[in-house]
mmCIF file of C-alpha atoms in Angstrom:
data_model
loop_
_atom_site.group_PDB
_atom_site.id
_atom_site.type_symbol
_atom_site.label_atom_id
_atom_site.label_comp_id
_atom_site.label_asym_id
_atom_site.label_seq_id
_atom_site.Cartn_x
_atom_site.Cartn_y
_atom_site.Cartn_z
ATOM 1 C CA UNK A 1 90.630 101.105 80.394
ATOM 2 C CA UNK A 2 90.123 98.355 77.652
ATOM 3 C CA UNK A 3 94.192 97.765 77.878
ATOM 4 C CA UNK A 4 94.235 97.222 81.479
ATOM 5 C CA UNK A 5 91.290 94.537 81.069
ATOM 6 C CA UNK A 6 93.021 92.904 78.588
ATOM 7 C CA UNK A 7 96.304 92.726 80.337
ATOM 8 C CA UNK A 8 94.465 91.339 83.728
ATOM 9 C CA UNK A 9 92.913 88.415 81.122
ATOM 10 C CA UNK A 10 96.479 87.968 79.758
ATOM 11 C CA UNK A 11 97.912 87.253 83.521
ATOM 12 C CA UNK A 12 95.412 85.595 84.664
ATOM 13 C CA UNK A 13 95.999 83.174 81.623
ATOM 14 C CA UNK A 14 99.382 83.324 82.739
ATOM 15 C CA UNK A 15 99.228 81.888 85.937
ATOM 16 C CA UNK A 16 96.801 79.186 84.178
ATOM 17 C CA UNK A 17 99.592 78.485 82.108
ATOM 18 C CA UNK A 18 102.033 78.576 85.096
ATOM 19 C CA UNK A 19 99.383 76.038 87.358
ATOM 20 C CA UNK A 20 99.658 73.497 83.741
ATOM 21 C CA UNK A 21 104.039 74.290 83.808
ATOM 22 C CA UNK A 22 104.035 73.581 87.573
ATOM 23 C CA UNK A 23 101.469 70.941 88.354
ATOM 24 C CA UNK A 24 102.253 68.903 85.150
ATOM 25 C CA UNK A 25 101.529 66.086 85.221
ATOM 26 C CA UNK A 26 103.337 64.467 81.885
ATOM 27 C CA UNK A 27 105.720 66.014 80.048
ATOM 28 C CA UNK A 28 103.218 67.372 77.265
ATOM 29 C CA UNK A 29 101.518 69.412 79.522
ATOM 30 C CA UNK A 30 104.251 71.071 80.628
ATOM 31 C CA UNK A 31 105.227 71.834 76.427
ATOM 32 C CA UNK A 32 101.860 73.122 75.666
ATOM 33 C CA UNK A 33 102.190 75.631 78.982
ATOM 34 C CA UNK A 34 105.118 76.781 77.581
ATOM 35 C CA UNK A 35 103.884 77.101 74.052
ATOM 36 C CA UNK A 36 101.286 78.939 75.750
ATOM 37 C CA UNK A 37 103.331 80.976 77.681
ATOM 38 C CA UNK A 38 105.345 82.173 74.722
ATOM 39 C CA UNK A 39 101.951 83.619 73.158
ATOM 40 C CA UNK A 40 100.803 85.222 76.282
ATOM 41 C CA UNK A 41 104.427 86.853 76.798
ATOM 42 C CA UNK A 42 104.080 88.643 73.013
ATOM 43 C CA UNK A 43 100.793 89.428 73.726
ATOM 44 C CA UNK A 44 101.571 90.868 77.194
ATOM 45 C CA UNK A 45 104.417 92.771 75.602
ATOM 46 C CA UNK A 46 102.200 94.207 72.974
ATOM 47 C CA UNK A 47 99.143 95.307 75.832
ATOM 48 C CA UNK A 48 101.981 96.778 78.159
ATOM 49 C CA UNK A 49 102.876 98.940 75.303
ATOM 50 C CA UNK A 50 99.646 100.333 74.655
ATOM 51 C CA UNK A 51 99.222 100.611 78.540
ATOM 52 C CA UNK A 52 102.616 102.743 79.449
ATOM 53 C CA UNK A 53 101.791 104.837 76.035
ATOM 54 C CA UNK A 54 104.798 102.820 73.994
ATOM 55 C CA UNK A 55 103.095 101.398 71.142
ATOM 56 C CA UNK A 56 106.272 100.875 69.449
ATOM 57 C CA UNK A 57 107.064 97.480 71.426
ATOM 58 C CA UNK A 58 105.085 96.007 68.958
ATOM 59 C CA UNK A 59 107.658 95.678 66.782
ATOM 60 C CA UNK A 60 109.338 93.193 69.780
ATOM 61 C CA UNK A 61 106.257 91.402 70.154
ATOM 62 C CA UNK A 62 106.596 90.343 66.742
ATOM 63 C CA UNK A 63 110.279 89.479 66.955
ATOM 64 C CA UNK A 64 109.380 87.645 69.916
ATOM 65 C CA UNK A 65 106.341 85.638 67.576
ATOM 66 C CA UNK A 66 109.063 84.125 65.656
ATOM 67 C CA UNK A 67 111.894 83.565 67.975
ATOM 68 C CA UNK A 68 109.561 81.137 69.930
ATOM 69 C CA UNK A 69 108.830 79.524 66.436
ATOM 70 C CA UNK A 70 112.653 78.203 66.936
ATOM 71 C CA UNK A 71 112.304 76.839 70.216
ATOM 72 C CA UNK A 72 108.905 74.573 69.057
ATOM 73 C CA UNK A 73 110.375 73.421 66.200
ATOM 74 C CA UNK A 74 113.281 72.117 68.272
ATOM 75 C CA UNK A 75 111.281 70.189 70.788
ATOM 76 C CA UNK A 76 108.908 68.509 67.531
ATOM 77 C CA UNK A 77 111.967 67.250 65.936
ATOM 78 C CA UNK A 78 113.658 66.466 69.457
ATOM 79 C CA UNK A 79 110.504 64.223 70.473
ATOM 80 C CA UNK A 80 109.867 62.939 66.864
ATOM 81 C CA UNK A 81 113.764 62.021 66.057
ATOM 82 C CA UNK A 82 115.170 62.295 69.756
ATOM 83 C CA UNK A 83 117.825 64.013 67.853
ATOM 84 C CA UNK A 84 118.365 67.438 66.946
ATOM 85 C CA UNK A 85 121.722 67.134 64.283
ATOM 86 C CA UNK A 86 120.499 64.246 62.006
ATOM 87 C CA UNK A 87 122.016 64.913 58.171
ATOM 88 C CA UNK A 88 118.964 65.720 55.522
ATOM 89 C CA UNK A 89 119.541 62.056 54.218
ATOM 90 C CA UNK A 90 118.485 60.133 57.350
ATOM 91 C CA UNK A 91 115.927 62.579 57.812
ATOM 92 C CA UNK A 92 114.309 62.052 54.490
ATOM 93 C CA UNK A 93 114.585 58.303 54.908
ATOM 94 C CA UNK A 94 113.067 58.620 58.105
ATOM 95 C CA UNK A 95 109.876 60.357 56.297
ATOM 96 C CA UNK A 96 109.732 57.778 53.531
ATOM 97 C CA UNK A 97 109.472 55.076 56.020
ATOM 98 C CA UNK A 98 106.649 57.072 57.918
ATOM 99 C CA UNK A 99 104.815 58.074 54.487
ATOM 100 C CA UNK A 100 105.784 55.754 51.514
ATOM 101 C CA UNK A 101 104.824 58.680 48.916
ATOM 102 C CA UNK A 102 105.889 58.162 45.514
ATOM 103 C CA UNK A 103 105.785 61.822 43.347
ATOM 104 C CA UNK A 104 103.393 61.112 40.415
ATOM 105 C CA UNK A 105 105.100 60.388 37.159
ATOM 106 C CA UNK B 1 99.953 101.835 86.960
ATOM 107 C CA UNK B 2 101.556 98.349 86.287
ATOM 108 C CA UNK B 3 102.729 97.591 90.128
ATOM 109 C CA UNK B 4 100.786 94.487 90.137
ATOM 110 C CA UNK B 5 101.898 93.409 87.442
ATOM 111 C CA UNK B 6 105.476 93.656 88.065
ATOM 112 C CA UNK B 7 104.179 91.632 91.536
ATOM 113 C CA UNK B 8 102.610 88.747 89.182
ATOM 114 C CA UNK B 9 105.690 88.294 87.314
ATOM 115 C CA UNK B 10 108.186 87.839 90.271
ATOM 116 C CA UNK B 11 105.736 85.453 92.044
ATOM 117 C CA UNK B 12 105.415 83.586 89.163
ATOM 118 C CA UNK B 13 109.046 83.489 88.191
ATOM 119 C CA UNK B 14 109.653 82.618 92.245
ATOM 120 C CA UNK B 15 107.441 79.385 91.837
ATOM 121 C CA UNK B 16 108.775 78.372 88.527
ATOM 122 C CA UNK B 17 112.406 78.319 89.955
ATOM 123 C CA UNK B 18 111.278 76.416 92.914
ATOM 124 C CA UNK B 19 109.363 74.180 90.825
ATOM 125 C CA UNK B 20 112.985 73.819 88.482
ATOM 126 C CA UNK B 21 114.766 72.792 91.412
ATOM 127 C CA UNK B 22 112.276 70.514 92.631
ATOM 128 C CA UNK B 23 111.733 68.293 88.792
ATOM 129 C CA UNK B 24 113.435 65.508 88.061
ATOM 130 C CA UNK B 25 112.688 65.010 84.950
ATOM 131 C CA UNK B 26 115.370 66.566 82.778
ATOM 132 C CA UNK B 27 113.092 67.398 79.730
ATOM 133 C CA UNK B 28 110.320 68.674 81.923
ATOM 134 C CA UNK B 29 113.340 70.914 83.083
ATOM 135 C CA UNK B 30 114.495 72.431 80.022
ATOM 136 C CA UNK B 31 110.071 73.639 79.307
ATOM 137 C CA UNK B 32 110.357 74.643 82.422
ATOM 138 C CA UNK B 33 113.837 77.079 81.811
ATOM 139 C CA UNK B 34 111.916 78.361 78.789
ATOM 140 C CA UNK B 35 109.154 79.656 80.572
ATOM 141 C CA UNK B 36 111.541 81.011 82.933
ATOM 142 C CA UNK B 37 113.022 82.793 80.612
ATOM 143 C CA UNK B 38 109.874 84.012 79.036
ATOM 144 C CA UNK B 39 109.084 85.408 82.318
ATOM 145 C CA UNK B 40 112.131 86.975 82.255
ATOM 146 C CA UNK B 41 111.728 88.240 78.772
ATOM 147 C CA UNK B 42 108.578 89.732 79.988
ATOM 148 C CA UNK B 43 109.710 91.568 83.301
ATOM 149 C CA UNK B 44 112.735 93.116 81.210
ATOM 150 C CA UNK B 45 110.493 94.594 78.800
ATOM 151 C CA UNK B 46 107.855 95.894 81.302
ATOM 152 C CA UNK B 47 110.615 97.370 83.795
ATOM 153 C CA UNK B 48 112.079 99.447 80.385
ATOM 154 C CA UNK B 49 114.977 97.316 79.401
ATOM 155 C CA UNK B 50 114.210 96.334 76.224
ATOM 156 C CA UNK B 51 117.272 95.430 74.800
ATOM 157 C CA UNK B 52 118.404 92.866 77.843
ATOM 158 C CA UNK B 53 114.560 91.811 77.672
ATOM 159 C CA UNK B 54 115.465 90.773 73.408
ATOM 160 C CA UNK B 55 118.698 89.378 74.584
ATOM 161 C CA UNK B 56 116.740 87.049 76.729
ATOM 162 C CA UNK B 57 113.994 86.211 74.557
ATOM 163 C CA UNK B 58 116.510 85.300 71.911
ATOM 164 C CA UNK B 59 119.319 83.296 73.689
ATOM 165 C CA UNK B 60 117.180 82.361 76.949
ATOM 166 C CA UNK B 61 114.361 81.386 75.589
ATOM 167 C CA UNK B 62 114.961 80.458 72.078
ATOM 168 C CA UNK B 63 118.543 78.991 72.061
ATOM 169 C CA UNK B 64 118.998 77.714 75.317
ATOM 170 C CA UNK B 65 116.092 75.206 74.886
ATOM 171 C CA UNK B 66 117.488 73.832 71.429
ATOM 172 C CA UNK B 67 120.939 73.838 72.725
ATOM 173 C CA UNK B 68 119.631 71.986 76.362
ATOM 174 C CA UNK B 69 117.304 69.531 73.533
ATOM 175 C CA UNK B 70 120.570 69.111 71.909
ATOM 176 C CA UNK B 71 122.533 67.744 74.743
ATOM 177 C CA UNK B 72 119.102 65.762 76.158
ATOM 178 C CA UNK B 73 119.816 63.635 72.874
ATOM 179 C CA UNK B 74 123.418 62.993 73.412
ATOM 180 C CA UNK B 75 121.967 61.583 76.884
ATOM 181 C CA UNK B 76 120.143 58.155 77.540
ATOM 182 C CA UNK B 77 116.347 57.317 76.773
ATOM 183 C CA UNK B 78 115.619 57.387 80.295
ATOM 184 C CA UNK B 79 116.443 61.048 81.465
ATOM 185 C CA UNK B 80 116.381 61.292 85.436
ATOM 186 C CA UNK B 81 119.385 63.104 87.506
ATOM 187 C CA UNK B 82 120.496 60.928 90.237
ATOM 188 C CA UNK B 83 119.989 61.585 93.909
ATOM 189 C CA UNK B 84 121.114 64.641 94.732
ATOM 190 C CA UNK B 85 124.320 64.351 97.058
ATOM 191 C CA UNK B 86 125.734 67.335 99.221
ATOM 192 C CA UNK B 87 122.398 69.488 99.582
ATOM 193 C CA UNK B 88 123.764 71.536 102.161
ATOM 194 C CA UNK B 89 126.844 72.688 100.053
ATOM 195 C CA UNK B 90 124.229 73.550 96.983
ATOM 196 C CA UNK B 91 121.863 75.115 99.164
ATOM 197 C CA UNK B 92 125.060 77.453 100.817
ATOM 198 C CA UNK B 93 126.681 78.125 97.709
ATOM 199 C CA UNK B 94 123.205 79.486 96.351
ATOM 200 C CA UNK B 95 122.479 81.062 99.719
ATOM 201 C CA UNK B 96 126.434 82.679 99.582
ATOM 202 C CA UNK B 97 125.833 83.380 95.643
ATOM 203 C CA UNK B 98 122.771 85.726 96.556
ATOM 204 C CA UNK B 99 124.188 87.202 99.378
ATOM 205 C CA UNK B 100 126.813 88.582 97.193
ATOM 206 C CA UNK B 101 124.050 89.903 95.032
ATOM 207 C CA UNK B 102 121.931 91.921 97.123
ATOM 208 C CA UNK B 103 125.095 93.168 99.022
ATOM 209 C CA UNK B 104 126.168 94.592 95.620
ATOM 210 C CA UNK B 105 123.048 96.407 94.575
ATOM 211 C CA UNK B 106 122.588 99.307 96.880
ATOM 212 C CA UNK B 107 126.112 100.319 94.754
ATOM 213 C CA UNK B 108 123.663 100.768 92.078
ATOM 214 C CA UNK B 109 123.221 104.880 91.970
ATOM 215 C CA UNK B 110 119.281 105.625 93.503
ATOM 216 C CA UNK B 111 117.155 106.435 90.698
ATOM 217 C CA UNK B 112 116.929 110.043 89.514
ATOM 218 C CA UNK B 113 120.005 110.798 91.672
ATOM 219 C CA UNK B 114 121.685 113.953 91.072
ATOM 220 C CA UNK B 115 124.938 112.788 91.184
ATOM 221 C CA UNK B 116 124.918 109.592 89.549
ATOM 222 C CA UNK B 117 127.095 109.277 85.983
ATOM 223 C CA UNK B 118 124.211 109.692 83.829
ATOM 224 C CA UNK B 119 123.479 113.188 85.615
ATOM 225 C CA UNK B 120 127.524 114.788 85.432
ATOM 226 C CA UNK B 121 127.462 116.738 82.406
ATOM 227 C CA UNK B 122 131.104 116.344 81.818
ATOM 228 C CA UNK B 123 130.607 112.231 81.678
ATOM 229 C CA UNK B 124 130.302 110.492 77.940
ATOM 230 C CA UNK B 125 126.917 108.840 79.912
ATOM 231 C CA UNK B 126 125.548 112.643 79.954
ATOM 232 C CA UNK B 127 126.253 112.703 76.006
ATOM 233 C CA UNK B 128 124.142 109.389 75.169
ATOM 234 C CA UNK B 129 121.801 110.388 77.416
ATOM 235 C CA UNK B 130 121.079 114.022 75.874
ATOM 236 C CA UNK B 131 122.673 114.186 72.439
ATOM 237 C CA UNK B 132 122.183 110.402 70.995
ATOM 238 C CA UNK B 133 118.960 111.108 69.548
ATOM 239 C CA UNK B 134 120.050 113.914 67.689
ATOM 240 C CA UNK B 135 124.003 112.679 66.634
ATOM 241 C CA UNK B 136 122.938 109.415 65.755
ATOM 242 C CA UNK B 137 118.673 109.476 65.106
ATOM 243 C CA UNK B 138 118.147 106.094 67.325
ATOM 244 C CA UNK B 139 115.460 106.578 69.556
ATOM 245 C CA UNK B 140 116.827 103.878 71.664
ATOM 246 C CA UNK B 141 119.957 104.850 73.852
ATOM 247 C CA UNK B 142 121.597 101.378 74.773
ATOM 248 C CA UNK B 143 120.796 100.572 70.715
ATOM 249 C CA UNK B 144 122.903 104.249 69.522
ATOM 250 C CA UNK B 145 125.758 103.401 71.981
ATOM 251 C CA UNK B 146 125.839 99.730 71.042
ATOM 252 C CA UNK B 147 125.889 100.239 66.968
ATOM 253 C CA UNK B 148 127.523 103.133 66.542
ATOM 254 C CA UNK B 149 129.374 105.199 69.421
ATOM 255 C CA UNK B 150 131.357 101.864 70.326
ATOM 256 C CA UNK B 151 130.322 100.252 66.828
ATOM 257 C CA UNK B 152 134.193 99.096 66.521
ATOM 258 C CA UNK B 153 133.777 97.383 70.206
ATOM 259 C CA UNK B 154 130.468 95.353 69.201
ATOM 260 C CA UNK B 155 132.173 94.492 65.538
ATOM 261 C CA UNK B 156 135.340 93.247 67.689
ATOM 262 C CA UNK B 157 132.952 90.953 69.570
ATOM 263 C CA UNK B 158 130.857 89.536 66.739
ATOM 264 C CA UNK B 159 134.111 88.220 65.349
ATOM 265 C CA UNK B 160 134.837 87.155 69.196
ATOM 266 C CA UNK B 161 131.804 85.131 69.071
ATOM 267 C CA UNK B 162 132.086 83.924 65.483
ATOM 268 C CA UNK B 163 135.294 82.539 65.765
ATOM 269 C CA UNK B 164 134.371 81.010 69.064
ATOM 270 C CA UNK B 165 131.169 79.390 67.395
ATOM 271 C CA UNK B 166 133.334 77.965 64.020
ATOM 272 C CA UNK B 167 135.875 76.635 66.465
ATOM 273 C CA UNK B 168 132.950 74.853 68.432
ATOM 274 C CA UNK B 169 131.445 73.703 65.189
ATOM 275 C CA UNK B 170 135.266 72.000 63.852
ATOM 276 C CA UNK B 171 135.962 70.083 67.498
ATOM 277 C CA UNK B 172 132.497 68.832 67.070
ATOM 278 C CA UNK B 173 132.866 67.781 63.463
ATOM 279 C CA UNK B 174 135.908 66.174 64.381
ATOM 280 C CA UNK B 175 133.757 64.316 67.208
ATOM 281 C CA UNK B 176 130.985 63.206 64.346
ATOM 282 C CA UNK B 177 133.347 61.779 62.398
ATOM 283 C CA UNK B 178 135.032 59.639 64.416
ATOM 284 C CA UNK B 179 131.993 58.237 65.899
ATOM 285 C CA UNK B 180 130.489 57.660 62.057
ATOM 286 C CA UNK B 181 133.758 55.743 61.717
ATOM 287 C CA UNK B 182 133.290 53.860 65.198
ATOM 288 C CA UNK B 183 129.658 53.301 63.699
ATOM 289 C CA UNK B 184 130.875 51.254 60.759
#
């Protein structure tokens, strides 16, 4: 019983998250429903494994956890750098000029 | 048990694609494929096929959206698609494109029929299906036939794809350098 309660909160944050995706309206919005949406989907996973007696797809819920680690880090450095391929130099220039840090001597 | 649920996901996946085709801005449509493919991710895993459902999750939702970032920042500042030209030619070939989909599905054998492949004893499928757990000691059936009864096939196309990706990676250093060059 407590699985299937859980699993109609998860959807129904779903389709919250879907309304944010959908309706918008800037572009943020639409990253932090899909942020969302990548937590709900490994917790879904995980509930719908407990529910159908399978409590072995935790293991892909987890996988899941840190696959959608890639795709965040991708869209921070996209909208901080507007590039995805810059070399480590530029990069670390980049960061100096953002936060002149000197390492103490 | 989990009917509804299986209704939630294709409604929702339903208004996310019409919501794709209606954006026009690009980067809102490459959040937008990730959820899509989370969905995806999702339905695969709740309908039983788990291994399509980690494909998904892995190149759908993770990769696609760095590769899609990728080429968004080979692109202009100002990211809009133009007006959209022969509708009625998009529309058919999507229209034509599904057609050819549904007609192809009631090929699929009915479940639990008798005389499908998996249910012929004398068929390898028959084998997987009944001996895998025991030959090979992977509860997972597409996993056993994928690592280690056609283990040669999937190390064939690993190098496939390797090759393919190293070859992508050279043309595109190539491409770098010249514009560094260009640059100076």
């Amino acid at each position: 019983m407590k699985y299937e309660v859980t699993a109609i909160a998860l959807v129904v944050a779903l389709l919250l998250a879907l309304m944010r995706a959908v309706r918008g309206p800037t572009t943020f919005d639409r990253i932090l429903a899909v942020n969302a949406m990548g937590t709900i989907a490994v917790l879904l996973i995980a509930v719908s494994g407990f529910l159908t007696g399978r409590p072995d797809w935790l293991d892909l819920a987890l996988i899941y956890a840190l696959l959608n680690f890639i795709g965040t880090l991708a869209v921070l450095k996209f909208i901080r750098y507007r590039n995805l391929g810059l070399d480590g130099g530029l990069e670390r220039r980049h960061q100096e000029e953002m936060f002149p840090w000197k390492p103490p001597r | 048990m989990t009917d509804w649920l299986h209704l939630v996901l294709l409604i929702a996946l339903v208004v996310v694609a019409l919501d794709l085709a209606r954006l026009r801005d690009l980067f809102a449509a490459a959040m937008l494929t990730g959820f899509f493919s989370l969905l995806c991710a999702v339905y695969y895993t709740i309908v039983d096929a788990v291994d399509v459902a980690f494909t998904e999750a892995a190149v759908g939702a993770g990769l696609s959206t760095v590769l899609m970032l990728g080429a968004l920042s080979l692109l202009d500042e100002r990211v809009e698609t133009g007006r959209v030209r022969n509708r009625i030619g998009a529309l058919s070939a999507a229209l034509a494109v599904a057609a050819m989909m549904l007609y192809a599905t009631p090929d699929m054998p009915a479940y639990g029929d008798p005389t499908s492949p998996v249910n012929q004893p004398d068929r390898p499928a028959w084998r997987y299906v009944h001996q895998s757990g025991k030959e090979i000691g992977v509860p997972n059936i597409v996993t056993s036939v994928l690592a280690s009864y056609r283990g040669y096939d999937t190390l064939g196309e690993t190098n496939v794809i390797f090759t393919a990706g190293l070859a992508v990676y050279a043309l595109l250093a190539g491409v770098r350098r010249k514009r560094g060059q260009d640059a100076e």
